[in-house]
Coordinates of C-alpha atoms in Angstrom, one line a residue:
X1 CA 54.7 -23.3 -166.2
X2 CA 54.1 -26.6 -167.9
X3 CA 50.8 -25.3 -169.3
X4 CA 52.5 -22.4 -170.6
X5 CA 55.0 -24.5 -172.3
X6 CA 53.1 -26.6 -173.6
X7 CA 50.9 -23.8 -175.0
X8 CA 53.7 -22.0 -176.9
X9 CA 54.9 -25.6 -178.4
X10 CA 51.4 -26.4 -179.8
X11 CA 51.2 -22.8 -181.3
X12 CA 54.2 -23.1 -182.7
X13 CA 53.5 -26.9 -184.0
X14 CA 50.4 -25.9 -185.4
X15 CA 51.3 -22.9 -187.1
X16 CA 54.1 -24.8 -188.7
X17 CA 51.8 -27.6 -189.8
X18 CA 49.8 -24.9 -192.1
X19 CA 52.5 -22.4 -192.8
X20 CA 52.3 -22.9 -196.7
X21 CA 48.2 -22.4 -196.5
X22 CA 48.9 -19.3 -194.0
X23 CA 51.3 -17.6 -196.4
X24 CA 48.4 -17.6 -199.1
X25 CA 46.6 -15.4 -196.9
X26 CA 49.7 -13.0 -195.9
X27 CA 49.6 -14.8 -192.5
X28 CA 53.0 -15.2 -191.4
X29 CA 54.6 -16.6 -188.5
X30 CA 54.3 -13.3 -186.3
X31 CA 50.3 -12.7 -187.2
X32 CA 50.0 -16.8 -186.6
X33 CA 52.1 -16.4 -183.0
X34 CA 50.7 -13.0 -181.6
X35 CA 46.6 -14.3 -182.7
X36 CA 47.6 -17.4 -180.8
X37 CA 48.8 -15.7 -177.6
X38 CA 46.2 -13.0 -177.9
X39 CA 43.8 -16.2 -177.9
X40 CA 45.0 -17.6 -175.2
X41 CA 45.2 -14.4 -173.0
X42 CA 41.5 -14.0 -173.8
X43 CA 40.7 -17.0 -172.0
X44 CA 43.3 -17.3 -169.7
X45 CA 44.2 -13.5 -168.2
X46 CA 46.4 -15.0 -165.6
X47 CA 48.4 -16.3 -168.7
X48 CA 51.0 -13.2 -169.3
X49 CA 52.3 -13.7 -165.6
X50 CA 53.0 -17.3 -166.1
X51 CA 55.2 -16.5 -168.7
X52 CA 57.4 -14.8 -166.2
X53 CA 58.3 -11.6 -168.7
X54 CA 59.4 -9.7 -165.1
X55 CA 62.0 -12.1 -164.3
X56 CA 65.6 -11.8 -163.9
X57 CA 65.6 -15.2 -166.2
X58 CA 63.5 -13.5 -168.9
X59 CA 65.9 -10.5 -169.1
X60 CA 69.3 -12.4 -169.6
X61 CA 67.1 -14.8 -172.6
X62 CA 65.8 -11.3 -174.3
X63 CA 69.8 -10.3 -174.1
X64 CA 70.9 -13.6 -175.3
X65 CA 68.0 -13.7 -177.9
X66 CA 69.0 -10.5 -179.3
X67 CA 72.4 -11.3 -179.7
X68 CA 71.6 -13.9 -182.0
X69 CA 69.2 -11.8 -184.0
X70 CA 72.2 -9.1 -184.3
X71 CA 75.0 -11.6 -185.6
X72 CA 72.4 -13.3 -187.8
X73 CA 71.0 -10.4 -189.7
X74 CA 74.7 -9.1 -190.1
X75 CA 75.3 -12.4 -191.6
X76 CA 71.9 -12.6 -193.8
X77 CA 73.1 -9.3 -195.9
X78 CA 73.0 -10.2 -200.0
X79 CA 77.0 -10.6 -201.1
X80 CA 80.6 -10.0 -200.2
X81 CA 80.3 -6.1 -200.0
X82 CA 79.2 -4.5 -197.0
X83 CA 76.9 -2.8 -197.9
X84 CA 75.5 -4.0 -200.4
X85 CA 74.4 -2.9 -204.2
X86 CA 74.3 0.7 -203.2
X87 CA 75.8 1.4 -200.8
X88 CA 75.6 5.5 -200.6
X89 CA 71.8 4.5 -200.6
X90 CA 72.4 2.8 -197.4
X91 CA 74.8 4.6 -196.1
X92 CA 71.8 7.7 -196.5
X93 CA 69.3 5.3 -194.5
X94 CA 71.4 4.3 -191.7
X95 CA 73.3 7.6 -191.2
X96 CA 70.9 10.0 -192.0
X97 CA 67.3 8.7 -191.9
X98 CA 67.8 7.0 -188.7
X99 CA 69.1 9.4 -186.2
X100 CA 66.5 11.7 -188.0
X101 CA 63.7 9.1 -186.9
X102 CA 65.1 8.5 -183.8
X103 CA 65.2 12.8 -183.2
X104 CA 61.6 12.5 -184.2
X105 CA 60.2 9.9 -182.0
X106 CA 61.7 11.8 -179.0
X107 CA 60.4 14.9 -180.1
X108 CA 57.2 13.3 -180.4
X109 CA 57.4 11.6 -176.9
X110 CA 58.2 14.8 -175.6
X111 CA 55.0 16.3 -176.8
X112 CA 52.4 13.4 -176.3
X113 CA 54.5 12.0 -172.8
X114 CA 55.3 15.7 -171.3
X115 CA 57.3 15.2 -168.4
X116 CA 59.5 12.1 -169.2
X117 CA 63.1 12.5 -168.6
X118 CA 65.2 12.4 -172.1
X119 CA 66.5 8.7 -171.6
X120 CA 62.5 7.5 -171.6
X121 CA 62.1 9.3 -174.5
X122 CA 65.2 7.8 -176.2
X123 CA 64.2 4.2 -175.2
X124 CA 60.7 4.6 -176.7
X125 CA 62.9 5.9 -180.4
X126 CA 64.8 2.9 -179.8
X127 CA 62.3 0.6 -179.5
X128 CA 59.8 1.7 -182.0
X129 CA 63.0 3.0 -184.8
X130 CA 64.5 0.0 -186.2
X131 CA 62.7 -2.2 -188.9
X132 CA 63.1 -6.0 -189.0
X133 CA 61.1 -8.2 -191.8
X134 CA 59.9 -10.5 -189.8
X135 CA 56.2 -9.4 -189.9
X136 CA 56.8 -9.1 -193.9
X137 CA 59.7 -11.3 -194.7
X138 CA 58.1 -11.9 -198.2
X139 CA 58.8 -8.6 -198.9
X140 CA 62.4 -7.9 -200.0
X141 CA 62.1 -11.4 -201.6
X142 CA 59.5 -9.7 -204.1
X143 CA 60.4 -9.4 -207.6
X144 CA 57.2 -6.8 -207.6
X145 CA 59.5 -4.0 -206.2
X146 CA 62.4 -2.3 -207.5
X147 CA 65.7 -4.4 -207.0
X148 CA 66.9 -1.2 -206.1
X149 CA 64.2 -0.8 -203.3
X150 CA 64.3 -4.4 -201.8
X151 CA 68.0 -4.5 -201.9
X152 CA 68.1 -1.0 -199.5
X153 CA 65.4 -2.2 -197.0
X154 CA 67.7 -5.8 -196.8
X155 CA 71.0 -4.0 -196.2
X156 CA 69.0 -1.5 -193.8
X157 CA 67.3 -4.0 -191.8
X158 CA 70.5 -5.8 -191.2
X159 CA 72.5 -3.3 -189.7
X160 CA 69.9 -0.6 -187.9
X161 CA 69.3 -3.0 -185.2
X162 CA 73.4 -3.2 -184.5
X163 CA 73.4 0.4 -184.8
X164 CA 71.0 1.0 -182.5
X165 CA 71.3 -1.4 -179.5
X166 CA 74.5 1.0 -177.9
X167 CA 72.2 4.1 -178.3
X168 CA 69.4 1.8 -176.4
X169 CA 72.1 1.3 -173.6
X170 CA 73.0 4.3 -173.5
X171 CA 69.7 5.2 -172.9
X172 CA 69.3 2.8 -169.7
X173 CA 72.7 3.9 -168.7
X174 CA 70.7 7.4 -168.1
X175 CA 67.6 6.7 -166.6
X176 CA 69.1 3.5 -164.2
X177 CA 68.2 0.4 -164.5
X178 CA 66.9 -2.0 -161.1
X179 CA 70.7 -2.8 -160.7
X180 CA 72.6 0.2 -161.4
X181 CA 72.1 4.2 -160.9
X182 CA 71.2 6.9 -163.0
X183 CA 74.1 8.7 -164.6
X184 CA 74.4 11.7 -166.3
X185 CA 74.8 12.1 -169.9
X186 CA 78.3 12.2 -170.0
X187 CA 78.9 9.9 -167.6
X188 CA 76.4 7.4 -170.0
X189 CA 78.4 8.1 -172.7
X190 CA 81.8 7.8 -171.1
X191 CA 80.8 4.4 -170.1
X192 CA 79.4 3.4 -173.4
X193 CA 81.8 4.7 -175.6
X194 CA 84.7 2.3 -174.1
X195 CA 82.3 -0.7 -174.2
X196 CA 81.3 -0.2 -177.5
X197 CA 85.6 -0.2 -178.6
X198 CA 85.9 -3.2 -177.1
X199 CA 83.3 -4.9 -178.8
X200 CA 84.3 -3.9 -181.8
X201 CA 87.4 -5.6 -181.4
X202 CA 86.5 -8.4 -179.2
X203 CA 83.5 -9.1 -182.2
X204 CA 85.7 -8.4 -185.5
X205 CA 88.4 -10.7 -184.0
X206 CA 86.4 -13.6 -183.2
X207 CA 84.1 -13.5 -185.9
X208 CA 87.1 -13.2 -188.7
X209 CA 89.2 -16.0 -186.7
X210 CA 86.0 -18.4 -187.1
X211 CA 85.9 -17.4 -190.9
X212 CA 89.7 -18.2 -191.2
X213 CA 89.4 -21.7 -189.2
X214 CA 86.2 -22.9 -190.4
X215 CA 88.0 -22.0 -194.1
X216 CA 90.9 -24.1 -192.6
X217 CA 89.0 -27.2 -191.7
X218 CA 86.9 -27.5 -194.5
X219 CA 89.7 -27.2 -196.7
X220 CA 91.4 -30.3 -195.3
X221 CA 88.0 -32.0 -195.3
X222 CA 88.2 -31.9 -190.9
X223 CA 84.6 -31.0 -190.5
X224 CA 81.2 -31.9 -191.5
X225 CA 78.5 -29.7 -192.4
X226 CA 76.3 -30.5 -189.2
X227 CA 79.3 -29.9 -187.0
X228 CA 80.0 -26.6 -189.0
X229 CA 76.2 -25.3 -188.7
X230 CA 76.8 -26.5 -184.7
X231 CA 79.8 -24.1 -184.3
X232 CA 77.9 -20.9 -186.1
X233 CA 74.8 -21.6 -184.1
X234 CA 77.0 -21.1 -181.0
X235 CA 79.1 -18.1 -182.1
X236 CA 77.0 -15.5 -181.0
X237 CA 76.6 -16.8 -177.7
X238 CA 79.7 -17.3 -177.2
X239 CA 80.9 -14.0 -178.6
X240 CA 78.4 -12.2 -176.5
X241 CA 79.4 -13.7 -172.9
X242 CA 83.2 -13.2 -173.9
X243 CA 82.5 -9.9 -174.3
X244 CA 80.3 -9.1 -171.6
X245 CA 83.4 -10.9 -169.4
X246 CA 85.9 -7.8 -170.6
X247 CA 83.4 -5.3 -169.7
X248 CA 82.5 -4.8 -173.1
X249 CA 79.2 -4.2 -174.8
X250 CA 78.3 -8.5 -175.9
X251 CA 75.5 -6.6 -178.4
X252 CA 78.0 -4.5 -180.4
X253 CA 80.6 -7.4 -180.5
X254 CA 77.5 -9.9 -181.7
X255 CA 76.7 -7.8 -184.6
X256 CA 80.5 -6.7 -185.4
X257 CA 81.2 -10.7 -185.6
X258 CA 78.2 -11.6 -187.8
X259 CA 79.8 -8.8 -189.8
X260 CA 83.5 -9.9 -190.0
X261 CA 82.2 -13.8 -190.4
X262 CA 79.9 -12.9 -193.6
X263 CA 82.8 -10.8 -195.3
X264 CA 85.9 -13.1 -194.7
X265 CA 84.1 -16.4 -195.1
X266 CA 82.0 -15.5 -198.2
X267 CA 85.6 -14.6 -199.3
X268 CA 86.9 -17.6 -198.8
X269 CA 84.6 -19.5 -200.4
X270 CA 84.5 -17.3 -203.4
X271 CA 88.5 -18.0 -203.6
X272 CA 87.8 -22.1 -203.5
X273 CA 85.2 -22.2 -205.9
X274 CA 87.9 -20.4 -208.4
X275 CA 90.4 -23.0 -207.7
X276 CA 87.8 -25.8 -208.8
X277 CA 89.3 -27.6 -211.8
X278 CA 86.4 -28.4 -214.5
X279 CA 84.2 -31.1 -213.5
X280 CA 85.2 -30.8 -209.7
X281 CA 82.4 -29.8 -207.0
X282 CA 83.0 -27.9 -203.7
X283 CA 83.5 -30.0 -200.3
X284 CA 80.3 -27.5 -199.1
X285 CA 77.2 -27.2 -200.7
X286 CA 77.2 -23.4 -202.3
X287 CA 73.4 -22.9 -201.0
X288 CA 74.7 -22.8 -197.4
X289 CA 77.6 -21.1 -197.9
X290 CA 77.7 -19.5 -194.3
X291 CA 76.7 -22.5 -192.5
X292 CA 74.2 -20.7 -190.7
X293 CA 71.1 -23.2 -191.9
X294 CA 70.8 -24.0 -188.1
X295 CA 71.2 -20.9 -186.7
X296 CA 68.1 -19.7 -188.6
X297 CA 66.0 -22.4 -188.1
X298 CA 66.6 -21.6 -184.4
X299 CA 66.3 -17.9 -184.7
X300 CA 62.4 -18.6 -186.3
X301 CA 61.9 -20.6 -183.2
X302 CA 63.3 -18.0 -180.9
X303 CA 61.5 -15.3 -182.6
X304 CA 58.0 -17.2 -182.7
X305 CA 58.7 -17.4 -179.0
X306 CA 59.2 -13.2 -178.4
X307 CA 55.9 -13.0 -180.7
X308 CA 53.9 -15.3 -178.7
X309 CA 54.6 -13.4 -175.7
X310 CA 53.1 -10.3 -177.1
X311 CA 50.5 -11.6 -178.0
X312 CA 50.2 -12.7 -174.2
X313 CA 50.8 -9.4 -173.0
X314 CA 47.4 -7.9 -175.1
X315 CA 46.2 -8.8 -171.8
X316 CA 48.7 -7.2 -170.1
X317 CA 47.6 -3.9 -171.8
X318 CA 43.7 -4.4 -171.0
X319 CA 45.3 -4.6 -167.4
X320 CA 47.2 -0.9 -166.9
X321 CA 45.4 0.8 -169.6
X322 CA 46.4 1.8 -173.0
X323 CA 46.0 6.2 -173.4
X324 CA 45.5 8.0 -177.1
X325 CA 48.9 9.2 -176.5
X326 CA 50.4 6.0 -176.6
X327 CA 48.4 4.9 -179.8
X328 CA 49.3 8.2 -181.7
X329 CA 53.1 7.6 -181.1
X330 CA 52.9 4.1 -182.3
X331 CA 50.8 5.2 -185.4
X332 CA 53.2 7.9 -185.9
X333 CA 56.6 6.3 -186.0
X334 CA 55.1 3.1 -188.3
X335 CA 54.1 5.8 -190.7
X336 CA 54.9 9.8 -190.5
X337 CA 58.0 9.5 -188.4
X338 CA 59.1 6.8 -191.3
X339 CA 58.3 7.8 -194.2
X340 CA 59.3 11.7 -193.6
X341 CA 62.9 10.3 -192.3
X342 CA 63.4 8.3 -195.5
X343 CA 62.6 11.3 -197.6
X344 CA 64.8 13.3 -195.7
X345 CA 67.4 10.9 -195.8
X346 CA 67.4 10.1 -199.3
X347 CA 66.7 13.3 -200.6
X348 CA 68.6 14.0 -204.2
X349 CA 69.6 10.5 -204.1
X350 CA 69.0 8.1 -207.3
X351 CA 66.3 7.0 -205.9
X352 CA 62.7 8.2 -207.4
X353 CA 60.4 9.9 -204.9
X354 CA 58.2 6.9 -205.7
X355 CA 61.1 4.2 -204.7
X356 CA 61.8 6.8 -202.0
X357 CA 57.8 6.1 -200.4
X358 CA 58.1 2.7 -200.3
X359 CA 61.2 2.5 -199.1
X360 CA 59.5 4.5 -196.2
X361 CA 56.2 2.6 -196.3
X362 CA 57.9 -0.8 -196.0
X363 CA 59.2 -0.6 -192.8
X364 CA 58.0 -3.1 -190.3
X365 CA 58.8 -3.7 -186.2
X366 CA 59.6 -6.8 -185.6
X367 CA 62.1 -9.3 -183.3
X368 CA 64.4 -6.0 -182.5
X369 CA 61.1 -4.0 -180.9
X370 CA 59.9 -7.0 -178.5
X371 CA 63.3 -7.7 -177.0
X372 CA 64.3 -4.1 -176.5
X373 CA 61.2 -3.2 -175.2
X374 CA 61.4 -6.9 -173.1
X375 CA 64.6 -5.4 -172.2
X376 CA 63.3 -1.9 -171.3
X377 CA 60.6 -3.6 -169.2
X378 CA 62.7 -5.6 -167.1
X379 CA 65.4 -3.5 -166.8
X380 CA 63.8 0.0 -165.9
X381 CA 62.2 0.7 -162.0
X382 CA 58.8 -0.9 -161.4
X383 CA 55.8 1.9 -161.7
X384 CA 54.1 3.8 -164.6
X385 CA 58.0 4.1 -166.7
X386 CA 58.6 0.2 -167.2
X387 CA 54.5 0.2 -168.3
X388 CA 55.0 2.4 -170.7
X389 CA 57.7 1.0 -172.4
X390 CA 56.1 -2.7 -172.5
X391 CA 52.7 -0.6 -173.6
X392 CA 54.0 1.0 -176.3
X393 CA 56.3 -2.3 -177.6
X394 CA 53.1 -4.4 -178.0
X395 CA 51.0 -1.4 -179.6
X396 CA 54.1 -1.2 -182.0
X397 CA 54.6 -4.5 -182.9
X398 CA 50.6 -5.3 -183.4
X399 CA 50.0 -1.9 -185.6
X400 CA 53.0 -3.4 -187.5
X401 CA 51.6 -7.3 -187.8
X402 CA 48.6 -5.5 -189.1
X403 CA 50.0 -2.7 -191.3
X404 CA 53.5 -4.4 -192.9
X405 CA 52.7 -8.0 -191.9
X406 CA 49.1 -8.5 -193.6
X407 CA 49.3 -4.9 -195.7
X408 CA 52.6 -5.7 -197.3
X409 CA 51.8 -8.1 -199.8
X410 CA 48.5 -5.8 -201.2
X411 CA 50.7 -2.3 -201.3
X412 CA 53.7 -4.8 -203.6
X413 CA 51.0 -6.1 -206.0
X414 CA 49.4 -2.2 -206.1
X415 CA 52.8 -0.8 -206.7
X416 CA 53.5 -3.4 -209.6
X417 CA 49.9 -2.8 -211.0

């Protein structure tokens, strides 16, 4: 274990010393992380059990882990409004283009995996469906593409992951986990629906009460800045094991308080700087408006973590095997599955059929994937159903790093060409 510890620290280390020079190259964190772990796999095939990824342990860090990632892209969306610049753009993706993809992916599971019950088939849409930048975070900070474009695939990417975790429970709910027994679809759904109201309330009370008393303090000049990031860094922890402790679901409730937190404190702010007499300055620095400086910073660590460990399980996957039917699913929700959902999606819309391709184009896997296929591994029996969910996860992930995380940068400087 010290080995391995030691290993992921020095990747990380190193990859941080060079990041800058790496960048240059379209070599971001997640290409640097999974080419480390893939290294060390090569020469240490023992290395992907070490990391203990079928542990009781691993599971309840991939669920704390992914609460994080849920409040902190609800807080990392651009502005006060919800939705962003445009929003019946979004509205299109989420609403439309999503459960569109995720109806495609089973469909296409149930053609290439024949004989998987529906709830397998559902996981694998889950895990390969949502996008997250974090193979091509350059990407919707690129004044190459249309604002229009980069300001959708922001808004998108911070709320498909929240939309999709219940459907991803609902999913385990089905097939059964190691701890709990099959149920049938309604009997999933009655159990999730109730979970999912109660994290909506648990997460929109606790996340607008932090906004109102973090607005309080730093009003009366109580708090500091480090104590303040301190607080949010804890917030989705805490509101995720609150909720889990009222039988609600602690995924919903993360993401619904990143939500409320953005909208009511962004607001608050907004009202103090219009108070500010001429030649005053705010008690908080504008740039960190959210306070959320740490919680980011640890979120890249966390994240550089889940991407070292795939590239630890390439081993896994020389191990069991990897079929065609396995690589044509992944190829075909990182490209067809996408791009045909956005089109669908956004059809008639203001959008341009040309803004409408790489909207669909520009679509990586990222964090989300590894944890919910993490998730799906640990949770689901032992045997061939667990294996395919880890197999397809890492094929997803690396035909992403590959496609979005080093092809990303070319296909923005094409497009502007």
């Amino acid at each position: 274990m010290n080995a391995a510890v030691l290993t992921v620290i020095g990747a990380i280390v190193l990859r941080s010393l060079f990041a800058t020079g790496l960048a240059r190259w379209n070599v971001g964190a997640p290409v640097a992380m999974v080419v480390a772990g893939a290294v060390v796999a090569a020469f240490s095939p023992g290395s992907f059990g070490v990391v203990g990824t079928d542990t009781v342990f691993v599971q309840h860090a991939a669920e704390i882990i992914l609460a994080v990632l849920l409040f902190v892209d609800a807080t990392e969306v651009k502005g006060r409004r919800l939705w962003g610049r445009w929003p019946g753009l979004v509205g299109r993706t989420l609403f439309v283009a999503m459960p569109v993809a995720l109806a495609l992916a089973v469909g296409a599971g149930a053609l290439l995996f024949p004989g998987q019950a529906f709830g397998v088939l559902l996981i694998l849409a889950c895990i390969v469906i949502p996008i997250d930048f974090a193979p091509a975070d350059n990407v919707v900070r690129d004044h190459a593409l249309p604002a229009k474009v980069r300001s959708v695939l922001n808004v998108e990417s911070g709320y498909n992951d929240g939309l999709v975790s219940p459907v991803f429970l609902f999913a385990l709910a089905l097939i059964g986990g190691r701890h709990a027994e099959a149920q049938s679809p309604l009997g999933a759904l009655g159990s999730a629906l109730p979970s999912s109201a109660i994290a909506l309330v648990v997460g929109v009370l606790m996340g607008a009460l932090l906004a109102v008393v973090m607005d309080w303090a730093t009003e009366r000049d109580l708090t500091t800045v480090q104590s303040r990031r301190i607080i949010v860094l804890l917030m989705p922890v805490m509101v995720y094991f609150t909720t889990v402790a009222v039988d609600g679901n602690g995924f919903v409730a993360a993401f619904a308080a990143g939500t409320a937190y953005r909208y009511v404190y962004r607001g608050s702010v907004a009202r103090r700087l219009r108070r500010l007499g001429p030649g005053q300055s705010p008690r908080q620095p504008v740039a960190d408006s959210l306070n959320a400086g740490l919680l980011e910073d640890v979120t890249l660590l966390l994240t550089m973590v889940m991407w070292f460990v795939v590239g630890l399980a390439t081993a896994y996957l020389f191990v069991v095997g990897i079929s065609w039917q396995q690589v044509l699913y992944c190829v075909l929700a990182l490209t067809v599955i996408r791009v045909l959902s956005i089109l669908i999606g956004l059809a008639g819309s203001s959008m341009s059929v040309r803004e409408q391709l790489l909207v669909g184009a520009l679509g990586p896997r990222g964090t989300t994937s590894i944890v919910f296929g993490l998730l799906a591994f640990n949770s689901l029996p032992d045997g061939p159903i667990s294996e395919l969910a880890l197999s397809v996860t890492v094929l997803c992930v690396l035909g992403s790093v590959l496609l979005h995380g080093m092809g990303a940068g070319p296909l923005t400087r094409k497009v502007s060409e």
